[in-house]
GROMACS .gro file of N, CA and C in nm:
model
  459
    1MET      N    1  -1.791  -0.585  -0.927
    1MET     CA    2  -1.671  -0.556  -0.847
    1MET      C    3  -1.664  -0.432  -0.792
    2MET      N    4  -1.690  -0.351  -0.723
    2MET     CA    5  -1.704  -0.249  -0.630
    2MET      C    6  -1.526  -0.154  -0.648
    3MET      N    7  -1.515  -0.007  -0.707
    3MET     CA    8  -1.434   0.056  -0.761
    3MET      C    9  -1.422   0.110  -0.575
    4GLU      N   10  -1.226   0.139  -0.549
    4GLU     CA   11  -1.214   0.082  -0.433
    4GLU      C   12  -1.071   0.139  -0.454
    5ARG      N   13  -1.083   0.322  -0.407
    5ARG     CA   14  -0.936   0.378  -0.354
    5ARG      C   15  -0.885   0.394  -0.288
    6ARG      N   16  -0.887   0.354  -0.227
    6ARG     CA   17  -0.780   0.397  -0.080
    6ARG      C   18  -0.688   0.534  -0.046
    7PHE      N   19  -0.726   0.663   0.040
    7PHE     CA   20  -0.634   0.754   0.038
    7PHE      C   21  -0.583   0.733   0.168
    8LYS      N   22  -0.404   0.822   0.193
    8LYS     CA   23  -0.474   0.797   0.364
    8LYS      C   24  -0.410   0.970   0.382
    9ARG      N   25  -0.473   1.076   0.451
    9ARG     CA   26  -0.424   1.167   0.477
    9ARG      C   27  -0.418   1.152   0.577
   10GLY      N   28  -0.278   1.214   0.689
   10GLY     CA   29  -0.302   1.247   0.850
   10GLY      C   30  -0.329   1.124   0.899
   11ASN      N   31  -0.401   1.113   0.987
   11ASN     CA   32  -0.375   0.983   1.095
   11ASN      C   33  -0.577   0.965   0.989
   12LEU      N   34  -0.625   1.019   0.908
   12LEU     CA   35  -0.761   0.933   0.828
   12LEU      C   36  -0.721   0.876   0.714
   13GLU      N   37  -0.809   0.747   0.683
   13GLU     CA   38  -0.828   0.710   0.571
   13GLU      C   39  -0.914   0.732   0.510
   14GLU      N   40  -0.869   0.749   0.366
   14GLU     CA   41  -0.985   0.770   0.292
   14GLU      C   42  -1.063   0.661   0.221
   15THR      N   43  -1.180   0.633   0.149
   15THR     CA   44  -1.185   0.593   0.051
   15THR      C   45  -1.341   0.593  -0.051
   16VAL      N   46  -1.271   0.589  -0.200
   16VAL     CA   47  -1.389   0.688  -0.298
   16VAL      C   48  -1.515   0.511  -0.334
   17LEU      N   49  -1.598   0.549  -0.237
   17LEU     CA   50  -1.723   0.443  -0.218
   17LEU      C   51  -1.711   0.388  -0.445
   18ASP      N   52  -1.833   0.533  -0.438
   18ASP     CA   53  -1.884   0.587  -0.572
   18ASP      C   54  -1.867   0.649  -0.619
   19LEU      N   55  -1.871   0.687  -0.823
   19LEU     CA   56  -1.832   0.767  -0.832
   19LEU      C   57  -1.896   0.798  -0.951
   20ARG      N   58  -2.030   0.852  -1.014
   20ARG     CA   59  -2.166   0.854  -1.086
   20ARG      C   60  -2.143   0.997  -1.217
   21ARG      N   61  -2.193   0.972  -1.293
   21ARG     CA   62  -2.221   1.078  -1.347
   21ARG      C   63  -2.330   1.120  -1.375
   22VAL      N   64  -2.423   1.229  -1.334
   22VAL     CA   65  -2.524   1.254  -1.340
   22VAL      C   66  -2.574   1.383  -1.408
   23THR      N   67  -2.651   1.348  -1.425
   23THR     CA   68  -2.747   1.439  -1.538
   23THR      C   69  -2.831   1.562  -1.484
   24ARG      N   70  -2.849   1.665  -1.561
   24ARG     CA   71  -2.981   1.768  -1.469
   24ARG      C   72  -3.014   1.831  -1.624
   25VAL      N   73  -3.181   1.832  -1.688
   25VAL     CA   74  -3.205   1.879  -1.796
   25VAL      C   75  -3.235   2.008  -1.737
   26VAL      N   76  -3.202   2.069  -1.847
   26VAL     CA   77  -3.281   2.229  -1.833
   26VAL      C   78  -3.275   2.260  -1.981
   27ALA      N   79  -3.306   2.391  -1.984
   27ALA     CA   80  -3.395   2.465  -2.125
   27ALA      C   81  -3.314   2.451  -2.191
   28GLY      N   82  -3.133   2.461  -2.186
   28GLY     CA   83  -3.091   2.439  -2.281
   28GLY      C   84  -2.972   2.359  -2.322
   29GLY      N   85  -3.046   2.228  -2.301
   29GLY     CA   86  -2.983   2.071  -2.279
   29GLY      C   87  -2.979   2.045  -2.161
   30LYS      N   88  -2.859   1.939  -2.182
   30LYS     CA   89  -2.821   1.828  -2.050
   30LYS      C   90  -2.696   1.959  -1.961
   31ARG      N   91  -2.700   1.943  -1.809
   31ARG     CA   92  -2.593   1.969  -1.771
   31ARG      C   93  -2.506   1.826  -1.665
   32MET      N   94  -2.375   1.833  -1.700
   32MET     CA   95  -2.345   1.683  -1.613
   32MET      C   96  -2.303   1.746  -1.516
   33ARG      N   97  -2.291   1.665  -1.447
   33ARG     CA   98  -2.219   1.687  -1.313
   33ARG      C   99  -2.173   1.562  -1.246
   34PHE      N  100  -2.047   1.545  -1.107
   34PHE     CA  101  -1.992   1.445  -1.099
   34PHE      C  102  -2.009   1.379  -1.002
   35ARG      N  103  -2.111   1.329  -0.895
   35ARG     CA  104  -2.155   1.231  -0.788
   35ARG      C  105  -2.006   1.153  -0.713
   36ALA      N  106  -2.008   1.171  -0.626
   36ALA     CA  107  -1.894   1.141  -0.545
   36ALA      C  108  -1.966   1.046  -0.397
   37THR      N  109  -1.963   0.939  -0.369
   37THR     CA  110  -1.954   0.944  -0.225
   37THR      C  111  -1.830   0.859  -0.207
   38VAL      N  112  -1.778   0.918  -0.111
   38VAL     CA  113  -1.685   0.894  -0.002
   38VAL      C  114  -1.671   0.871   0.191
   39VAL      N  115  -1.585   0.758   0.198
   39VAL     CA  116  -1.629   0.669   0.352
   39VAL      C  117  -1.479   0.734   0.433
   40VAL      N  118  -1.439   0.813   0.540
   40VAL     CA  119  -1.352   0.830   0.642
   40VAL      C  120  -1.365   0.768   0.756
   41GLY      N  121  -1.241   0.732   0.770
   41GLY     CA  122  -1.261   0.695   0.915
   41GLY      C  123  -1.100   0.667   0.939
   42ASP      N  124  -1.076   0.641   1.106
   42ASP     CA  125  -0.949   0.649   1.127
   42ASP      C  126  -0.891   0.535   1.220
   43LEU      N  127  -0.982   0.447   1.178
   43LEU     CA  128  -0.901   0.301   1.208
   43LEU      C  129  -0.926   0.249   1.369
   44LYS      N  130  -0.997   0.355   1.427
   44LYS     CA  131  -1.037   0.341   1.535
   44LYS      C  132  -1.110   0.357   1.662
   45GLY      N  133  -1.186   0.413   1.561
   45GLY     CA  134  -1.361   0.412   1.619
   45GLY      C  135  -1.450   0.476   1.531
   46LYS      N  136  -1.369   0.601   1.466
   46LYS     CA  137  -1.462   0.676   1.402
   46LYS      C  138  -1.495   0.689   1.266
   47VAL      N  139  -1.581   0.733   1.250
   47VAL     CA  140  -1.602   0.676   1.062
   47VAL      C  141  -1.733   0.799   0.961
   48GLY      N  142  -1.731   0.793   0.899
   48GLY     CA  143  -1.812   0.891   0.813
   48GLY      C  144  -1.820   0.883   0.699
   49VAL      N  145  -1.975   0.882   0.675
   49VAL     CA  146  -2.021   0.934   0.506
   49VAL      C  147  -1.969   1.054   0.407
   50GLY      N  148  -1.992   1.082   0.361
   50GLY     CA  149  -1.985   1.180   0.238
   50GLY      C  150  -1.997   1.206   0.151
   51VAL      N  151  -2.083   1.292   0.040
   51VAL     CA  152  -2.192   1.304  -0.088
   51VAL      C  153  -2.176   1.402  -0.159
   52ALA      N  154  -2.130   1.456  -0.249
   52ALA     CA  155  -2.129   1.590  -0.318
   52ALA      C  156  -2.081   1.575  -0.465
   53LYS      N  157  -2.183   1.692  -0.502
   53LYS     CA  158  -2.163   1.674  -0.658
   53LYS      C  159  -2.043   1.815  -0.690
   54GLY      N  160  -1.992   1.756  -0.828
   54GLY     CA  161  -1.909   1.881  -0.839
   54GLY      C  162  -1.881   1.862  -0.993
   55LEU      N  163  -1.855   1.987  -1.060
   55LEU     CA  164  -1.814   1.990  -1.248
   55LEU      C  165  -1.708   1.873  -1.312
   56ASP      N  166  -1.649   1.825  -1.226
   56ASP     CA  167  -1.508   1.776  -1.208
   56ASP      C  168  -1.521   1.674  -1.099
   57VAL      N  169  -1.461   1.608  -1.145
   57VAL     CA  170  -1.427   1.427  -1.063
   57VAL      C  171  -1.330   1.545  -0.899
   58GLU      N  172  -1.174   1.575  -0.920
   58GLU     CA  173  -1.197   1.626  -0.843
   58GLU      C  174  -1.192   1.707  -0.742
   59ARG      N  175  -1.305   1.764  -0.763
   59ARG     CA  176  -1.389   1.890  -0.734
   59ARG      C  177  -1.529   1.795  -0.608
   60ALA      N  178  -1.563   1.708  -0.679
   60ALA     CA  179  -1.682   1.624  -0.630
   60ALA      C  180  -1.602   1.515  -0.513
   61ILE      N  181  -1.517   1.489  -0.586
   61ILE     CA  182  -1.412   1.393  -0.432
   61ILE      C  183  -1.383   1.475  -0.277
   62THR      N  184  -1.299   1.549  -0.349
   62THR     CA  185  -1.303   1.681  -0.215
   62THR      C  186  -1.385   1.753  -0.154
   63LYS      N  187  -1.512   1.760  -0.202
   63LYS     CA  188  -1.559   1.829  -0.161
   63LYS      C  189  -1.695   1.702  -0.074
   64ALA      N  190  -1.679   1.547  -0.107
   64ALA     CA  191  -1.769   1.469  -0.066
   64ALA      C  192  -1.644   1.430   0.081
   65LYS      N  193  -1.487   1.414   0.054
   65LYS     CA  194  -1.420   1.364   0.202
   65LYS      C  195  -1.455   1.506   0.282
   66ALA      N  196  -1.469   1.648   0.284
   66ALA     CA  197  -1.471   1.732   0.388
   66ALA      C  198  -1.613   1.758   0.411
   67VAL      N  199  -1.705   1.634   0.351
   67VAL     CA  200  -1.898   1.642   0.419
   67VAL      C  201  -1.846   1.465   0.500
   68ALA      N  202  -1.768   1.422   0.443
   68ALA     CA  203  -1.742   1.286   0.523
   68ALA      C  204  -1.676   1.359   0.655
   69GLU      N  205  -1.585   1.439   0.685
   69GLU     CA  206  -1.558   1.432   0.763
   69GLU      C  207  -1.598   1.481   0.852
   70LYS      N  208  -1.703   1.619   0.803
   70LYS     CA  209  -1.771   1.680   0.904
   70LYS      C  210  -1.879   1.630   0.971
   71ASN      N  211  -1.940   1.503   0.929
   71ASN     CA  212  -2.044   1.411   0.962
   71ASN      C  213  -2.014   1.254   1.042
   72MET      N  214  -1.828   1.257   1.045
   72MET     CA  215  -1.748   1.215   1.161
   72MET      C  216  -1.820   1.094   1.224
   73ILE      N  217  -1.859   1.011   1.349
   73ILE     CA  218  -1.947   0.956   1.415
   73ILE      C  219  -1.827   0.809   1.533
   74GLU      N  220  -1.805   0.871   1.620
   74GLU     CA  221  -1.725   0.781   1.731
   74GLU      C  222  -1.835   0.624   1.760
   75ILE      N  223  -1.748   0.498   1.729
   75ILE     CA  224  -1.866   0.384   1.768
   75ILE      C  225  -1.760   0.349   1.910
   76LYS      N  226  -1.871   0.317   1.956
   76LYS     CA  227  -1.844   0.214   2.085
   76LYS      C  228  -1.864   0.070   2.073
   77MET      N  229  -1.646   0.053   2.056
   77MET     CA  230  -1.642  -0.090   2.064
   77MET      C  231  -1.613  -0.177   2.175
   78LYS      N  232  -1.574  -0.293   2.141
   78LYS     CA  233  -1.553  -0.381   2.309
   78LYS      C  234  -1.481  -0.490   2.150
   79ASN      N  235  -1.339  -0.519   2.165
   79ASN     CA  236  -1.280  -0.636   2.111
   79ASN      C  237  -1.294  -0.605   1.997
   80LYS      N  238  -1.306  -0.496   1.912
   80LYS     CA  239  -1.295  -0.482   1.803
   80LYS      C  240  -1.393  -0.527   1.732
   81SER      N  241  -1.473  -0.528   1.827
   81SER     CA  242  -1.584  -0.590   1.705
   81SER      C  243  -1.720  -0.478   1.833
   82ILE      N  244  -1.861  -0.506   1.815
   82ILE     CA  245  -1.977  -0.411   1.875
   82ILE      C  246  -2.007  -0.478   1.994
   83PRO      N  247  -2.054  -0.452   2.105
   83PRO     CA  248  -2.135  -0.525   2.219
   83PRO      C  249  -2.249  -0.608   2.147
   84HIS      N  250  -2.347  -0.524   2.048
   84HIS     CA  251  -2.465  -0.633   2.104
   84HIS      C  252  -2.505  -0.589   1.892
   85GLN      N  253  -2.582  -0.684   1.932
   85GLN     CA  254  -2.698  -0.669   1.776
   85GLN      C  255  -2.689  -0.555   1.750
   86VAL      N  256  -2.706  -0.459   1.625
   86VAL     CA  257  -2.765  -0.350   1.632
   86VAL      C  258  -2.869  -0.376   1.402
   87GLU      N  259  -2.938  -0.307   1.406
   87GLU     CA  260  -3.013  -0.295   1.255
   87GLU      C  261  -3.065  -0.194   1.200
   88ALA      N  262  -3.083  -0.103   1.093
   88ALA     CA  263  -3.079  -0.033   1.068
   88ALA      C  264  -3.140   0.045   0.927
   89LYS      N  265  -3.206   0.096   0.910
   89LYS     CA  266  -3.277   0.079   0.766
   89LYS      C  267  -3.296   0.256   0.701
   90PHE      N  268  -3.219   0.265   0.581
   90PHE     CA  269  -3.237   0.385   0.506
   90PHE      C  270  -3.236   0.325   0.402
   91GLY      N  271  -3.358   0.414   0.335
   91GLY     CA  272  -3.490   0.433   0.155
   91GLY      C  273  -3.508   0.275   0.220
   92ALA      N  274  -3.434   0.176   0.091
   92ALA     CA  275  -3.481   0.044   0.070
   92ALA      C  276  -3.381   0.002   0.127
   93ALA      N  277  -3.290   0.042   0.180
   93ALA     CA  278  -3.151  -0.126   0.224
   93ALA      C  279  -3.205  -0.103   0.409
   94LYS      N  280  -3.162  -0.263   0.380
   94LYS     CA  281  -3.203  -0.278   0.581
   94LYS      C  282  -3.023  -0.369   0.554
   95ILE      N  283  -3.018  -0.317   0.723
   95ILE     CA  284  -2.888  -0.359   0.764
   95ILE      C  285  -2.877  -0.429   0.865
   96LEU      N  286  -2.838  -0.555   0.921
   96LEU     CA  287  -2.833  -0.646   1.003
   96LEU      C  288  -2.653  -0.658   1.061
   97ILE      N  289  -2.600  -0.588   1.212
   97ILE     CA  290  -2.472  -0.604   1.201
   97ILE      C  291  -2.464  -0.689   1.321
   98LYS      N  292  -2.380  -0.854   1.384
   98LYS     CA  293  -2.418  -0.889   1.418
   98LYS      C  294  -2.271  -0.893   1.494
   99PRO      N  295  -2.234  -0.934   1.596
   99PRO     CA  296  -2.060  -0.878   1.654
   99PRO      C  297  -2.027  -1.026   1.645
  100ALA      N  298  -1.906  -1.071   1.659
  100ALA     CA  299  -1.841  -1.155   1.639
  100ALA      C  300  -1.737  -1.212   1.737
  101VAL      N  301  -1.694  -1.328   1.795
  101VAL     CA  302  -1.558  -1.386   1.833
  101VAL      C  303  -1.444  -1.335   1.788
  102PRO      N  304  -1.340  -1.271   1.847
  102PRO     CA  305  -1.235  -1.191   1.849
  102PRO      C  306  -1.133  -1.391   1.696
  103GLY      N  307  -1.083  -1.295   1.571
  103GLY     CA  308  -1.032  -1.386   1.501
  103GLY      C  309  -1.187  -1.409   1.371
  104HIS      N  310  -1.303  -1.400   1.393
  104HIS     CA  311  -1.400  -1.423   1.330
  104HIS      C  312  -1.393  -1.334   1.232
  105GLY      N  313  -1.341  -1.217   1.154
  105GLY     CA  314  -1.283  -1.190   1.092
  105GLY      C  315  -1.451  -1.058   1.035
  106LEU      N  316  -1.363  -0.981   0.962
  106LEU     CA  317  -1.513  -0.917   0.882
  106LEU      C  318  -1.572  -1.004   0.797
  107VAL      N  319  -1.729  -1.033   0.803
  107VAL     CA  320  -1.805  -1.125   0.706
  107VAL      C  321  -1.945  -1.029   0.688
  108VAL      N  322  -1.902  -0.939   0.578
  108VAL     CA  323  -1.978  -0.825   0.505
  108VAL      C  324  -1.934  -0.850   0.384
  109GLY      N  325  -2.052  -0.801   0.245
  109GLY     CA  326  -1.974  -0.760   0.095
  109GLY      C  327  -2.025  -0.602   0.120
  110GLY      N  328  -1.968  -0.592   0.007
  110GLY     CA  329  -2.015  -0.399  -0.051
  110GLY      C  330  -1.943  -0.316  -0.006
  111ALA      N  331  -2.067  -0.226   0.015
  111ALA     CA  332  -2.134  -0.064   0.075
  111ALA      C  333  -2.042  -0.102   0.225
  112PRO      N  334  -2.117  -0.162   0.306
  112PRO     CA  335  -2.089  -0.173   0.427
  112PRO      C  336  -1.958  -0.253   0.493
  113ARG      N  337  -1.887  -0.290   0.410
  113ARG     CA  338  -1.773  -0.376   0.443
  113ARG      C  339  -1.665  -0.270   0.438
  114VAL      N  340  -1.659  -0.192   0.358
  114VAL     CA  341  -1.587  -0.031   0.346
  114VAL      C  342  -1.618   0.055   0.448
  115VAL      N  343  -1.734   0.050   0.506
  115VAL     CA  344  -1.742   0.173   0.646
  115VAL      C  345  -1.697   0.023   0.768
  116LEU      N  346  -1.717  -0.054   0.782
  116LEU     CA  347  -1.657  -0.140   0.898
  116LEU      C  348  -1.571  -0.125   0.905
  117LYS      N  349  -1.434  -0.123   0.804
  117LYS     CA  350  -1.324  -0.176   0.760
  117LYS      C  351  -1.218   0.009   0.813
  118LEU      N  352  -1.281   0.098   0.736
  118LEU     CA  353  -1.252   0.182   0.839
  118LEU      C  354  -1.287   0.254   0.967
  119ALA      N  355  -1.370   0.181   1.006
  119ALA     CA  356  -1.419   0.243   1.164
  119ALA      C  357  -1.295   0.168   1.211
  120GLY      N  358  -1.259   0.027   1.160
  120GLY     CA  359  -1.177  -0.008   1.269
  120GLY      C  360  -1.217  -0.116   1.341
  121ILE      N  361  -1.363  -0.162   1.276
  121ILE     CA  362  -1.426  -0.324   1.320
  121ILE      C  363  -1.362  -0.425   1.273
  122GLN      N  364  -1.300  -0.521   1.342
  122GLN     CA  365  -1.218  -0.610   1.289
  122GLN      C  366  -1.310  -0.798   1.255
  123ASP      N  367  -1.372  -0.774   1.384
  123ASP     CA  368  -1.469  -0.874   1.381
  123ASP      C  369  -1.641  -0.917   1.412
  124ILE      N  370  -1.689  -0.895   1.286
  124ILE     CA  371  -1.759  -0.881   1.220
  124ILE      C  372  -1.903  -0.948   1.198
  125THR      N  373  -1.998  -0.960   1.177
  125THR     CA  374  -2.103  -1.023   1.045
  125THR      C  375  -2.248  -1.007   1.052
  126ALA      N  376  -2.244  -0.934   0.891
  126ALA     CA  377  -2.306  -0.849   0.839
  126ALA      C  378  -2.408  -0.868   0.748
  127LYS      N  379  -2.538  -0.876   0.749
  127LYS     CA  380  -2.615  -0.891   0.609
  127LYS      C  381  -2.683  -0.779   0.539
  128CYS      N  382  -2.716  -0.780   0.380
  128CYS     CA  383  -2.777  -0.650   0.351
  128CYS      C  384  -2.915  -0.709   0.357
  129LEU      N  385  -2.993  -0.659   0.396
  129LEU     CA  386  -3.114  -0.752   0.349
  129LEU      C  387  -3.250  -0.650   0.291
  130GLY      N  388  -3.251  -0.563   0.315
  130GLY     CA  389  -3.289  -0.449   0.209
  130GLY      C  390  -3.338  -0.527   0.053
  131SER      N  391  -3.404  -0.420  -0.026
  131SER     CA  392  -3.420  -0.453  -0.183
  131SER      C  393  -3.406  -0.342  -0.225
  132THR      N  394  -3.260  -0.299  -0.273
  132THR     CA  395  -3.158  -0.264  -0.320
  132THR      C  396  -3.005  -0.218  -0.376
  133THR      N  397  -2.979  -0.175  -0.465
  133THR     CA  398  -2.827  -0.209  -0.485
  133THR      C  399  -2.782  -0.110  -0.459
  134SER      N  400  -2.814  -0.068  -0.396
  134SER     CA  401  -2.725   0.144  -0.354
  134SER      C  402  -2.625   0.109  -0.279
  135LYS      N  403  -2.537   0.196  -0.337
  135LYS     CA  404  -2.370   0.148  -0.176
  135LYS      C  405  -2.362   0.257  -0.177
  136LEU      N  406  -2.452   0.365  -0.212
  136LEU     CA  407  -2.513   0.563  -0.096
  136LEU      C  408  -2.599   0.494   0.015
  137ASN      N  409  -2.684   0.432  -0.031
  137ASN     CA  410  -2.817   0.384   0.055
  137ASN      C  411  -2.754   0.251   0.185
  138TYR      N  412  -2.702   0.166   0.138
  138TYR     CA  413  -2.646   0.081   0.208
  138TYR      C  414  -2.510   0.170   0.370
  139ALA      N  415  -2.445   0.242   0.268
  139ALA     CA  416  -2.315   0.314   0.359
  139ALA      C  417  -2.401   0.413   0.442
  140ILE      N  418  -2.528   0.491   0.412
  140ILE     CA  419  -2.546   0.520   0.533
  140ILE      C  420  -2.634   0.439   0.597
  141ALA      N  421  -2.673   0.368   0.579
  141ALA     CA  422  -2.792   0.252   0.624
  141ALA      C  423  -2.669   0.174   0.774
  142THR      N  424  -2.508   0.174   0.751
  142THR     CA  425  -2.485   0.150   0.817
  142THR      C  426  -2.392   0.204   0.923
  143VAL      N  427  -2.391   0.334   0.882
  143VAL     CA  428  -2.386   0.469   1.016
  143VAL      C  429  -2.497   0.491   1.068
  144GLU      N  430  -2.584   0.452   1.017
  144GLU     CA  431  -2.758   0.504   1.103
  144GLU      C  432  -2.702   0.356   1.211
  145ALA      N  433  -2.707   0.247   1.163
  145ALA     CA  434  -2.711   0.121   1.274
  145ALA      C  435  -2.637   0.121   1.385
  146LEU      N  436  -2.487   0.190   1.333
  146LEU     CA  437  -2.350   0.182   1.424
  146LEU      C  438  -2.391   0.349   1.533
  147LYS      N  439  -2.466   0.431   1.521
  147LYS     CA  440  -2.515   0.525   1.582
  147LYS      C  441  -2.600   0.469   1.688
  148LYS      N  442  -2.646   0.349   1.677
  148LYS     CA  443  -2.753   0.265   1.765
  148LYS      C  444  -2.698   0.218   1.905
  149ILE      N  445  -2.600   0.190   1.846
  149ILE     CA  446  -2.481   0.109   1.981
  149ILE      C  447  -2.482   0.147   2.090
  150ARG      N  448  -2.523   0.105   2.188
  150ARG     CA  449  -2.522   0.134   2.362
  150ARG      C  450  -2.420   0.094   2.436
  151VAL      N  451  -2.357   0.108   2.542
  151VAL     CA  452  -2.246   0.081   2.621
  151VAL      C  453  -2.338   0.103   2.728
  152LYS      N  454  -2.332  -0.032   2.822
  152LYS     CA  455  -2.328  -0.004   2.964
  152LYS      C  456  -2.222   0.066   3.037
  153SER      N  457  -2.266   0.190   3.128
  153SER     CA  458  -2.159   0.284   3.201
  153SER      C  459  -2.128   0.195   3.340
   0.00000   0.00000   0.00000
Protein backbone atom coordinates (compact mmCIF):
# COMPACT_ATOMS: atom_id res chain seq x y z
CA MET A 1 0.00 0.00 0.00
CA MET A 2 1.31 3.43 -0.92
CA MET A 3 1.81 5.98 1.83
CA GLU A 4 -0.18 9.08 0.94
CA ARG A 5 -0.36 12.25 3.00
CA ARG A 6 -2.28 15.11 1.43
CA PHE A 7 -1.99 18.75 2.41
CA LYS A 8 -3.66 21.84 1.04
CA ARG A 9 -1.73 25.11 0.92
CA GLY A 10 -3.36 28.04 -0.85
CA ASN A 11 -4.62 26.81 -4.21
CA LEU A 12 -2.10 23.93 -4.35
CA GLU A 13 -2.49 20.40 -3.02
CA GLU A 14 0.57 18.44 -1.97
CA THR A 15 1.07 14.71 -1.53
CA VAL A 16 4.11 13.00 -0.04
CA LEU A 17 4.60 10.17 -2.52
CA ASP A 18 7.65 8.53 -1.00
CA LEU A 19 9.79 9.00 2.09
CA ARG A 20 13.02 7.03 2.52
CA ARG A 21 15.97 6.93 4.85
CA VAL A 22 19.15 7.00 2.79
CA THR A 23 22.69 6.39 3.99
CA ARG A 24 26.07 7.64 2.85
CA VAL A 25 29.18 5.84 4.01
CA VAL A 26 32.03 8.15 5.04
CA ALA A 27 35.36 7.57 6.80
CA GLY A 28 33.79 7.98 10.25
CA GLY A 29 30.85 5.66 9.60
CA LYS A 30 27.39 6.10 8.11
CA ARG A 31 25.57 9.40 7.64
CA MET A 32 21.80 9.16 7.47
CA ARG A 33 19.46 11.54 5.70
CA PHE A 34 15.87 11.43 4.52
CA ARG A 35 14.76 11.62 0.89
CA ALA A 36 11.25 12.89 0.18
CA THR A 37 9.34 12.73 -3.10
CA VAL A 38 6.46 15.23 -3.21
CA VAL A 39 3.82 15.82 -5.89
CA VAL A 40 2.18 19.28 -6.05
CA GLY A 41 -0.86 20.18 -8.17
CA ASP A 42 -3.71 22.66 -8.42
CA LEU A 43 -6.34 20.18 -9.73
CA LYS A 44 -6.79 22.49 -12.77
CA GLY A 45 -4.01 21.37 -15.11
CA LYS A 46 -0.78 22.17 -13.27
CA VAL A 47 1.41 19.54 -11.61
CA GLY A 48 5.01 19.11 -10.47
CA VAL A 49 7.22 16.45 -8.87
CA GLY A 50 10.03 17.30 -6.48
CA VAL A 51 12.73 15.26 -4.76
CA ALA A 52 14.98 16.51 -1.96
CA LYS A 53 17.07 15.26 0.94
CA GLY A 54 17.34 16.65 4.44
CA LEU A 55 18.76 15.81 7.85
CA ASP A 56 15.23 15.29 9.16
CA VAL A 57 11.89 14.36 7.61
CA GLU A 58 10.37 17.84 7.88
CA ARG A 59 13.30 19.52 6.12
CA ALA A 60 13.29 16.94 3.32
CA ILE A 61 9.55 17.40 2.71
CA THR A 62 9.79 21.22 2.78
CA LYS A 63 12.67 21.21 0.28
CA ALA A 64 10.89 18.70 -1.99
CA LYS A 65 7.73 20.90 -2.01
CA ALA A 66 9.80 23.89 -3.12
CA VAL A 67 11.43 21.84 -5.90
CA ALA A 68 8.02 20.48 -7.02
CA GLU A 69 6.54 23.99 -7.21
CA LYS A 70 9.53 25.16 -9.24
CA ASN A 71 9.17 22.22 -11.66
CA MET A 72 5.41 22.60 -12.26
CA ILE A 73 4.13 22.11 -15.81
CA GLU A 74 0.81 23.03 -17.40
CA ILE A 75 -1.20 20.29 -19.10
CA LYS A 76 -3.47 20.78 -22.07
CA MET A 77 -6.71 19.03 -21.10
CA LYS A 78 -9.84 18.19 -23.04
CA ASN A 79 -13.03 17.36 -21.08
CA LYS A 80 -11.05 16.48 -17.91
CA SER A 81 -8.97 14.02 -19.97
CA ILE A 82 -6.09 14.34 -22.43
CA PRO A 83 -6.52 14.92 -26.19
CA HIS A 84 -4.44 11.95 -27.39
CA GLN A 85 -2.42 8.92 -26.30
CA VAL A 86 1.09 9.58 -24.94
CA GLU A 87 3.94 7.39 -23.82
CA ALA A 88 7.19 8.13 -21.98
CA LYS A 89 10.15 6.42 -20.38
CA PHE A 90 12.34 7.45 -17.46
CA GLY A 91 14.97 5.00 -16.30
CA ALA A 92 13.36 1.55 -16.33
CA ALA A 93 9.89 3.05 -15.83
CA LYS A 94 7.71 3.21 -18.94
CA ILE A 95 4.14 4.52 -18.95
CA LEU A 96 1.34 4.57 -21.52
CA ILE A 97 -1.49 7.07 -20.98
CA LYS A 98 -4.72 6.96 -23.01
CA PRO A 99 -7.67 9.37 -23.00
CA ALA A 100 -11.07 8.11 -21.82
CA VAL A 101 -14.71 9.12 -22.21
CA PRO A 102 -16.32 11.34 -19.54
CA GLY A 103 -17.38 9.32 -16.49
CA HIS A 104 -14.76 6.60 -17.01
CA GLY A 105 -12.64 7.63 -14.02
CA LEU A 106 -8.94 7.30 -13.24
CA VAL A 107 -7.94 3.76 -14.20
CA VAL A 108 -4.30 3.73 -13.14
CA GLY A 109 -2.39 2.60 -10.08
CA GLY A 110 0.54 3.68 -7.97
CA ALA A 111 2.52 6.88 -8.41
CA PRO A 112 1.00 7.86 -11.80
CA ARG A 113 -2.45 7.94 -10.16
CA VAL A 114 -1.31 10.55 -7.61
CA VAL A 115 0.31 12.71 -10.33
CA LEU A 116 -2.75 12.56 -12.63
CA LYS A 117 -5.18 13.20 -9.76
CA LEU A 118 -3.32 16.32 -8.59
CA ALA A 119 -3.16 17.53 -12.20
CA GLY A 120 -6.97 17.52 -12.25
CA ILE A 121 -7.39 14.76 -14.82
CA GLN A 122 -10.54 12.74 -14.04
CA ASP A 123 -11.05 10.39 -17.00
CA ILE A 124 -7.99 8.46 -18.16
CA THR A 125 -6.52 4.98 -18.57
CA ALA A 126 -2.83 4.39 -17.97
CA LYS A 127 -0.55 1.38 -17.82
CA CYS A 128 2.86 1.04 -16.16
CA LEU A 129 4.91 -1.04 -18.61
CA GLY A 130 8.43 -0.79 -17.20
CA SER A 131 10.35 -3.31 -15.14
CA THR A 132 10.77 -1.34 -11.91
CA THR A 133 8.86 -0.64 -8.73
CA SER A 134 10.33 2.85 -8.24
CA LYS A 135 7.60 5.36 -7.37
CA LEU A 136 9.98 8.20 -8.16
CA ASN A 137 10.76 6.98 -11.69
CA TYR A 138 7.07 6.36 -12.48
CA ALA A 139 6.10 9.83 -11.20
CA ILE A 140 8.77 11.49 -13.37
CA ALA A 141 7.84 9.30 -16.38
CA THR A 142 4.21 10.42 -15.96
CA VAL A 143 5.21 14.10 -15.97
CA GLU A 144 7.42 13.50 -19.04
CA ALA A 145 4.45 11.87 -20.82
CA LEU A 146 2.20 14.82 -19.94
CA LYS A 147 4.81 17.22 -21.39
CA LYS A 148 4.41 15.47 -24.77
CA ILE A 149 0.73 16.44 -25.10
CA ARG A 150 0.12 18.65 -28.12
CA VAL A 151 -3.11 20.47 -29.01
CA LYS A 152 -4.10 21.83 -32.42
CA SER A 153 -4.40 25.62 -32.38
